[in-house]
Coordinates of C-alpha atoms in Angstrom, one line a residue:
M1 CA 67.5 141.1 57.4
R2 CA 64.7 143.1 55.8
V3 CA 65.3 146.8 55.9
V4 CA 63.3 150.0 55.0
I5 CA 65.4 153.1 54.2
V6 CA 63.9 156.6 54.8
E7 CA 66.0 159.2 53.2
D8 CA 65.1 162.0 50.8
N9 CA 68.6 162.3 49.2
V10 CA 68.4 160.0 46.2
L11 CA 72.1 159.4 45.9
L12 CA 72.4 158.5 49.6
S13 CA 69.5 156.3 49.5
S14 CA 70.7 154.5 46.4
G15 CA 74.1 154.0 47.9
L16 CA 72.7 152.6 51.2
E17 CA 70.5 150.1 49.0
L18 CA 73.5 148.8 46.9
L19 CA 75.7 148.6 50.2
L20 CA 73.1 146.8 52.1
T21 CA 72.2 144.3 49.4
A22 CA 75.9 143.5 48.8
K23 CA 75.9 142.6 52.6
G24 CA 73.1 140.2 52.3
C25 CA 70.3 142.5 53.4
E26 CA 66.9 142.7 51.7
V27 CA 65.9 146.3 51.2
V28 CA 62.1 146.0 51.0
A29 CA 61.3 149.7 50.6
V30 CA 63.1 153.0 50.0
V31 CA 61.0 156.1 50.7
G32 CA 61.5 159.9 51.1
D33 CA 59.3 161.1 54.0
G34 CA 57.7 160.1 57.2
E35 CA 54.3 159.2 56.2
A36 CA 55.6 157.0 53.3
F37 CA 57.9 155.4 56.0
L38 CA 55.0 154.5 58.2
D39 CA 52.9 153.0 55.3
A40 CA 56.1 150.9 54.3
V41 CA 56.5 149.7 57.9
T42 CA 52.8 148.7 58.0
E43 CA 53.0 146.9 54.7
H44 CA 56.5 145.2 54.9
R45 CA 57.0 144.6 58.7
P46 CA 60.9 145.0 58.2
D47 CA 63.4 143.9 60.8
I48 CA 64.9 147.4 61.1
A49 CA 64.5 150.8 59.5
I50 CA 67.3 153.3 58.6
V51 CA 65.9 156.9 59.0
D52 CA 67.2 160.4 58.3
V53 CA 66.7 162.9 61.0
R54 CA 65.7 165.7 58.7
L55 CA 62.9 164.9 56.2
P56 CA 60.3 166.9 54.2
P57 CA 58.5 169.1 54.4
S58 CA 60.4 171.2 56.9
F59 CA 63.6 169.3 57.2
R60 CA 63.8 169.7 60.8
D61 CA 63.0 166.5 63.0
E62 CA 60.3 164.7 61.0
G63 CA 62.5 161.7 60.9
I64 CA 62.7 161.2 64.7
H65 CA 59.0 161.7 65.2
A66 CA 58.2 159.2 62.5
A67 CA 60.8 157.0 64.2
L68 CA 59.2 157.3 67.6
R69 CA 55.7 156.8 66.1
A70 CA 56.8 153.7 64.2
R71 CA 58.1 152.3 67.4
R72 CA 54.8 153.0 69.4
E73 CA 52.6 151.4 66.7
H74 CA 54.9 148.4 65.6
G75 CA 56.3 146.9 68.8
A76 CA 59.6 148.8 69.3
L77 CA 60.6 148.4 65.7
P78 CA 64.6 148.7 65.6
I79 CA 65.6 152.0 64.3
L80 CA 68.9 153.3 63.1
V81 CA 68.9 157.0 62.7
L82 CA 71.2 158.9 60.6
S83 CA 72.2 162.6 61.2
Q84 CA 74.6 165.0 59.5
Y85 CA 76.0 166.2 62.7
V86 CA 75.6 165.6 66.5
E87 CA 72.4 166.3 67.9
R88 CA 72.3 164.8 71.3
E89 CA 68.8 165.7 72.3
Y90 CA 67.5 163.2 69.6
A91 CA 69.5 160.5 70.9
G92 CA 68.0 161.1 74.3
E93 CA 64.5 160.9 72.8
L94 CA 65.2 157.6 71.2
L95 CA 66.6 156.1 74.1
S96 CA 63.9 157.3 76.6
D97 CA 61.4 154.3 76.1
G98 CA 64.1 152.0 77.5
R99 CA 63.4 149.3 75.1
G100 CA 66.6 148.9 73.0
G101 CA 66.9 148.3 69.2
I102 CA 68.1 151.8 68.7
G103 CA 71.1 153.3 66.9
Y104 CA 72.0 156.9 66.4
L105 CA 75.1 157.3 63.8
L106 CA 76.5 160.3 61.9
K107 CA 76.2 159.9 58.1
D108 CA 80.0 160.1 57.9
R109 CA 79.9 156.6 59.6
I110 CA 78.3 154.9 56.4
G111 CA 81.8 155.2 54.7
R112 CA 83.1 152.8 57.4
V113 CA 81.3 150.0 56.0
A114 CA 82.3 147.3 58.5
E115 CA 81.4 149.7 61.5
F116 CA 78.2 150.6 59.9
V117 CA 77.0 147.2 59.1
D118 CA 78.1 145.8 62.6
A119 CA 76.0 148.8 64.1
L120 CA 72.9 147.9 61.8
R121 CA 73.0 144.2 62.7
R122 CA 73.5 145.1 66.5
V123 CA 70.5 147.3 66.5
A124 CA 68.3 144.8 64.7
A125 CA 69.1 142.3 67.3
G126 CA 67.8 144.7 70.1
G127 CA 71.0 146.3 71.0
T128 CA 72.3 149.9 71.0
A129 CA 74.7 151.6 68.7
M130 CA 75.6 155.3 69.6
D131 CA 78.0 157.2 67.4
P132 CA 81.5 157.7 69.0
E133 CA 81.3 161.5 68.2
V134 CA 78.0 161.8 70.4
V135 CA 79.8 159.9 73.1
A136 CA 83.0 162.1 72.8
Q137 CA 80.9 165.3 73.3
L138 CA 79.3 163.7 76.4
L139 CA 82.7 162.8 77.9
V140 CA 83.9 166.5 77.7
R141 CA 83.2 167.6 81.3
R142 CA 84.0 170.3 83.9
A143 CA 86.8 170.0 86.5
G144 CA 85.6 168.4 89.7
D145 CA 83.2 166.1 87.9
P146 CA 83.2 162.4 89.1
L147 CA 84.4 161.4 85.7
D148 CA 87.9 162.9 86.8
T149 CA 88.1 160.0 89.1
L150 CA 88.3 157.5 86.2
T151 CA 91.5 156.1 85.1
P152 CA 92.5 156.5 81.4
R153 CA 91.5 152.8 80.7
E154 CA 88.2 153.2 82.5
R155 CA 87.3 156.2 80.6
E156 CA 88.1 154.1 77.4
S157 CA 86.0 151.3 78.6
L158 CA 83.2 153.8 79.5
A159 CA 83.3 155.4 75.8
L160 CA 83.0 152.0 74.3
M161 CA 80.2 150.9 76.7
A162 CA 78.2 154.1 75.9
Q163 CA 78.5 153.3 72.2
G164 CA 76.6 150.0 72.8
H165 CA 79.6 147.5 72.6
D166 CA 79.4 144.4 74.8
N167 CA 82.2 143.2 77.0
A168 CA 83.8 140.8 74.5
T169 CA 84.0 143.7 71.8
I170 CA 85.5 146.0 74.5
A171 CA 87.9 143.4 75.4
E172 CA 88.8 142.9 71.7
R173 CA 89.3 146.6 70.9
M174 CA 91.2 147.5 74.2
R175 CA 93.3 144.2 73.8
I176 CA 92.6 143.1 77.3
S177 CA 90.9 140.1 79.1
D178 CA 87.2 139.9 79.7
N179 CA 88.0 139.7 83.4
A180 CA 89.8 143.2 83.1
V181 CA 86.7 144.6 81.1
H182 CA 84.4 143.4 84.0
K183 CA 86.6 145.0 86.7
H184 CA 86.8 148.3 84.8
I185 CA 83.0 148.5 84.4
G186 CA 82.6 147.5 88.0
N187 CA 84.9 150.5 88.9
I188 CA 83.1 152.8 86.5
F189 CA 79.7 152.1 88.0
A190 CA 81.1 152.3 91.6
K191 CA 82.8 155.8 91.0
L192 CA 79.8 157.2 89.2
G193 CA 77.2 155.9 91.7
L194 CA 75.4 153.7 89.2
A195 CA 73.9 150.4 90.0
P196 CA 75.8 147.6 88.4
D197 CA 73.8 146.3 85.4
D198 CA 75.3 143.9 82.6
S199 CA 72.1 143.9 80.7
G200 CA 73.2 145.4 77.5
H201 CA 70.7 148.3 76.5
R202 CA 69.8 149.1 80.1
R203 CA 73.5 149.5 80.9
V204 CA 74.0 151.8 78.0
R205 CA 71.0 153.7 78.8
A206 CA 72.2 154.2 82.5
V207 CA 75.7 155.5 81.4
L208 CA 74.2 158.0 78.8
T209 CA 71.6 159.1 81.3
Y210 CA 74.4 159.8 83.7
L211 CA 76.7 161.6 81.1
D212 CA 73.8 163.8 79.7
G213 CA 72.2 164.4 83.0
T214 CA 74.1 167.5 84.1
F215 CA 75.4 169.1 80.8
R216 CA 73.6 171.1 78.3
P217 CA 73.9 169.7 74.7
A218 CA 76.6 171.3 72.5
E219 CA 75.3 173.8 70.1
P220 CA 75.8 172.7 66.4
D221 CA 78.7 174.2 64.5
P222 CA 77.4 177.0 62.4
G223 CA 80.4 176.5 60.0
R224 CA 78.9 173.1 58.9
G225 CA 76.4 174.9 56.7
N226 CA 72.5 173.9 56.5
P227 CA 72.3 170.3 57.9
R228 CA 70.3 167.6 56.2

């Protein structure tokens, strides 16, 4: 798997390069801003790009705009976006084209190497990987919401499904049968009024659209400092 890394923090980008190389990936370029990223994608045609949300010069959302442009110009290039904290609106922007090959993880997730590499490979294969913290915020709802009708096991299944896991992985993590997962997911879609869909990314997108559709994104925690 050929990877381009877009990260202005040299320590983090070097760590990512070492980690991915040790896991058998080929890091074909490491760059620090959006324009250099677009040039690297044109030159190397990677299988996936890892992109920081906040890049020079303003450290706001340059990484998101560069990622969206790269996907427009290079056939839905798989992108795994890294962020310092949960910014749900960016996840929505990335998912809006409906084509899959999208991941959105917090930088803290990199330290959980197995999870991070699994998410990277899933996105490179055209799947979806959403950070559990994003999903957890989406699942905090008001009283009387249709989510209140879900059983605890259905809510657990919904959270794993929204993160981008397939039925087999959900079954393994919940220690239940594939048939039980299928039943839970059928109940979830029926209770939430969603059309049944077992087609991977479209299923994730439908669930995330429902979860994000009636709630305002949570404000960043001011106590976290200046995010990068």
